[in-house]
JSON list of C-alpha atoms in Angstrom, two decimals:
[
{"chain": "A", "resi": 1, "resn": "MET", "atom": "CA", "xyz": [10.01, -6.83, 5.15]},
{"chain": "A", "resi": 2, "resn": "GLU", "atom": "CA", "xyz": [8.08, -3.72, 6.18]},
{"chain": "A", "resi": 3, "resn": "LYS", "atom": "CA", "xyz": [8.16, 0.03, 5.58]},
{"chain": "A", "resi": 4, "resn": "GLU", "atom": "CA", "xyz": [6.24, 2.96, 7.02]},
{"chain": "A", "resi": 5, "resn": "ILE", "atom": "CA", "xyz": [5.01, 5.57, 4.56]},
{"chain": "A", "resi": 6, "resn": "ILE", "atom": "CA", "xyz": [3.21, 8.90, 4.90]},
{"chain": "A", "resi": 7, "resn": "ILE", "atom": "CA", "xyz": [0.46, 9.29, 2.26]},
{"chain": "A", "resi": 8, "resn": "GLY", "atom": "CA", "xyz": [1.54, 12.21, 0.05]},
{"chain": "A", "resi": 9, "resn": "SER", "atom": "CA", "xyz": [-1.33, 12.62, -2.35]},
{"chain": "A", "resi": 10, "resn": "THR", "atom": "CA", "xyz": [-3.38, 15.76, -1.69]},
{"chain": "A", "resi": 11, "resn": "ALA", "atom": "CA", "xyz": [-6.57, 13.73, -2.06]},
{"chain": "A", "resi": 12, "resn": "GLY", "atom": "CA", "xyz": [-5.36, 10.94, 0.19]},
{"chain": "A", "resi": 13, "resn": "LEU", "atom": "CA", "xyz": [-5.73, 7.33, -0.91]},
{"chain": "A", "resi": 14, "resn": "HIS", "atom": "CA", "xyz": [-8.32, 7.97, -3.64]},
{"chain": "A", "resi": 15, "resn": "ALA", "atom": "CA", "xyz": [-9.68, 5.60, -6.33]},
{"chain": "A", "resi": 16, "resn": "THR", "atom": "CA", "xyz": [-7.08, 6.29, -9.04]},
{"chain": "A", "resi": 17, "resn": "LEU", "atom": "CA", "xyz": [-4.19, 5.96, -6.58]},
{"chain": "A", "resi": 18, "resn": "ALA", "atom": "CA", "xyz": [-5.66, 2.81, -5.05]},
{"chain": "A", "resi": 19, "resn": "ALA", "atom": "CA", "xyz": [-6.04, 1.25, -8.54]},
{"chain": "A", "resi": 20, "resn": "LYS", "atom": "CA", "xyz": [-2.37, 2.03, -9.37]},
{"chain": "A", "resi": 21, "resn": "VAL", "atom": "CA", "xyz": [-1.26, 0.46, -6.07]},
{"chain": "A", "resi": 22, "resn": "VAL", "atom": "CA", "xyz": [-3.33, -2.70, -6.60]},
{"chain": "A", "resi": 23, "resn": "GLN", "atom": "CA", "xyz": [-2.04, -3.03, -10.16]},
{"chain": "A", "resi": 24, "resn": "THR", "atom": "CA", "xyz": [1.53, -2.70, -8.98]},
{"chain": "A", "resi": 25, "resn": "ALA", "atom": "CA", "xyz": [1.12, -5.08, -6.03]},
{"chain": "A", "resi": 26, "resn": "SER", "atom": "CA", "xyz": [-0.53, -7.68, -8.30]},
{"chain": "A", "resi": 27, "resn": "LYS", "atom": "CA", "xyz": [2.49, -7.98, -10.55]},
{"chain": "A", "resi": 28, "resn": "TYR", "atom": "CA", "xyz": [4.62, -9.38, -7.73]},
{"chain": "A", "resi": 29, "resn": "ALA", "atom": "CA", "xyz": [4.38, -12.92, -6.32]},
{"chain": "A", "resi": 30, "resn": "VAL", "atom": "CA", "xyz": [4.37, -11.66, -2.73]},
{"chain": "A", "resi": 31, "resn": "ASP", "atom": "CA", "xyz": [1.94, -11.58, 0.16]},
{"chain": "A", "resi": 32, "resn": "ILE", "atom": "CA", "xyz": [1.63, -7.83, 0.75]},
{"chain": "A", "resi": 33, "resn": "LYS", "atom": "CA", "xyz": [-0.60, -6.02, 3.24]},
{"chain": "A", "resi": 34, "resn": "LEU", "atom": "CA", "xyz": [-1.21, -2.44, 4.28]},
{"chain": "A", "resi": 35, "resn": "TYR", "atom": "CA", "xyz": [-1.81, -1.57, 7.96]},
{"chain": "A", "resi": 36, "resn": "TYR", "atom": "CA", "xyz": [-3.68, 1.64, 8.89]},
{"chain": "A", "resi": 37, "resn": "LYS", "atom": "CA", "xyz": [-4.69, 2.26, 12.45]},
{"chain": "A", "resi": 38, "resn": "ASP", "atom": "CA", "xyz": [-6.37, -1.00, 13.59]},
{"chain": "A", "resi": 39, "resn": "LYS", "atom": "CA", "xyz": [-7.16, -2.25, 10.07]},
{"chain": "A", "resi": 40, "resn": "THR", "atom": "CA", "xyz": [-5.25, -4.56, 7.73]},
{"chain": "A", "resi": 41, "resn": "VAL", "atom": "CA", "xyz": [-5.98, -5.00, 4.03]},
{"chain": "A", "resi": 42, "resn": "ASP", "atom": "CA", "xyz": [-4.45, -7.04, 1.16]},
{"chain": "A", "resi": 43, "resn": "LEU", "atom": "CA", "xyz": [-2.77, -4.57, -1.26]},
{"chain": "A", "resi": 44, "resn": "LYS", "atom": "CA", "xyz": [-4.07, -6.70, -4.13]},
{"chain": "A", "resi": 45, "resn": "SER", "atom": "CA", "xyz": [-7.72, -5.84, -3.15]},
{"chain": "A", "resi": 46, "resn": "ILE", "atom": "CA", "xyz": [-9.07, -2.58, -4.57]},
{"chain": "A", "resi": 47, "resn": "LEU", "atom": "CA", "xyz": [-12.18, -2.76, -2.30]},
{"chain": "A", "resi": 48, "resn": "GLY", "atom": "CA", "xyz": [-10.13, -3.41, 0.78]},
{"chain": "A", "resi": 49, "resn": "LEU", "atom": "CA", "xyz": [-7.74, -0.56, 0.03]},
{"chain": "A", "resi": 50, "resn": "MET", "atom": "CA", "xyz": [-10.54, 1.94, -0.82]},
{"chain": "A", "resi": 51, "resn": "SER", "atom": "CA", "xyz": [-12.43, 0.97, 2.37]},
{"chain": "A", "resi": 52, "resn": "LEU", "atom": "CA", "xyz": [-9.62, 2.47, 4.49]},
{"chain": "A", "resi": 53, "resn": "ALA", "atom": "CA", "xyz": [-10.19, 5.98, 3.12]},
{"chain": "A", "resi": 54, "resn": "VAL", "atom": "CA", "xyz": [-6.70, 7.09, 4.28]},
{"chain": "A", "resi": 55, "resn": "PRO", "atom": "CA", "xyz": [-6.35, 10.91, 4.15]},
{"chain": "A", "resi": 56, "resn": "LYS", "atom": "CA", "xyz": [-3.27, 12.86, 3.18]},
{"chain": "A", "resi": 57, "resn": "GLY", "atom": "CA", "xyz": [-0.49, 12.96, 5.78]},
{"chain": "A", "resi": 58, "resn": "GLU", "atom": "CA", "xyz": [-1.52, 9.71, 7.50]},
{"chain": "A", "resi": 59, "resn": "ASN", "atom": "CA", "xyz": [1.08, 7.14, 8.31]},
{"chain": "A", "resi": 60, "resn": "VAL", "atom": "CA", "xyz": [0.57, 3.59, 6.97]},
{"chain": "A", "resi": 61, "resn": "LYS", "atom": "CA", "xyz": [2.74, 0.45, 7.15]},
{"chain": "A", "resi": 62, "resn": "ILE", "atom": "CA", "xyz": [3.27, -1.95, 4.26]},
{"chain": "A", "resi": 63, "resn": "VAL", "atom": "CA", "xyz": [4.43, -5.52, 5.10]},
{"chain": "A", "resi": 64, "resn": "ALA", "atom": "CA", "xyz": [5.43, -7.98, 2.38]},
{"chain": "A", "resi": 65, "resn": "ALA", "atom": "CA", "xyz": [6.76, -11.50, 2.34]},
{"chain": "A", "resi": 66, "resn": "GLY", "atom": "CA", "xyz": [8.12, -13.35, -0.68]},
{"chain": "A", "resi": 67, "resn": "PRO", "atom": "CA", "xyz": [10.99, -13.38, -3.12]},
{"chain": "A", "resi": 68, "resn": "HIS", "atom": "CA", "xyz": [10.48, -9.86, -4.45]},
{"chain": "A", "resi": 69, "resn": "ALA", "atom": "CA", "xyz": [9.16, -8.25, -1.27]},
{"chain": "A", "resi": 70, "resn": "GLU", "atom": "CA", "xyz": [11.71, -5.46, -1.13]},
{"chain": "A", "resi": 71, "resn": "GLU", "atom": "CA", "xyz": [11.17, -4.48, -4.75]},
{"chain": "A", "resi": 72, "resn": "ALA", "atom": "CA", "xyz": [7.41, -4.50, -4.36]},
{"chain": "A", "resi": 73, "resn": "ILE", "atom": "CA", "xyz": [7.54, -2.35, -1.28]},
{"chain": "A", "resi": 74, "resn": "LYS", "atom": "CA", "xyz": [9.89, 0.20, -2.88]},
{"chain": "A", "resi": 75, "resn": "GLU", "atom": "CA", "xyz": [7.66, 0.55, -5.94]},
{"chain": "A", "resi": 76, "resn": "ILE", "atom": "CA", "xyz": [4.42, 0.92, -3.93]},
{"chain": "A", "resi": 77, "resn": "ALA", "atom": "CA", "xyz": [6.11, 3.37, -1.54]},
{"chain": "A", "resi": 78, "resn": "SER", "atom": "CA", "xyz": [7.05, 5.61, -4.47]},
{"chain": "A", "resi": 79, "resn": "ILE", "atom": "CA", "xyz": [3.38, 5.65, -5.58]},
{"chain": "A", "resi": 80, "resn": "LEU", "atom": "CA", "xyz": [2.01, 6.43, -2.11]},
{"chain": "A", "resi": 81, "resn": "GLY", "atom": "CA", "xyz": [4.63, 8.84, -0.88]}
]
């Protein structure tokens, strides 16, 4: 399953937001990745997520596979959007 999201936070994908996303992704038994431009990171990796430095208004894609993929994507999308 996949979903495109526009980063809504005025500070972009900052440390606090990234920590919240990683914490949320980690509670699901899914393989979940975030795609931004030509980069891909595991959403369970705080360093990977922070390395993207995604600014406000940018489009990212979340792709998840596993038994709770849809639920995980919905919750993470609500955090990022």
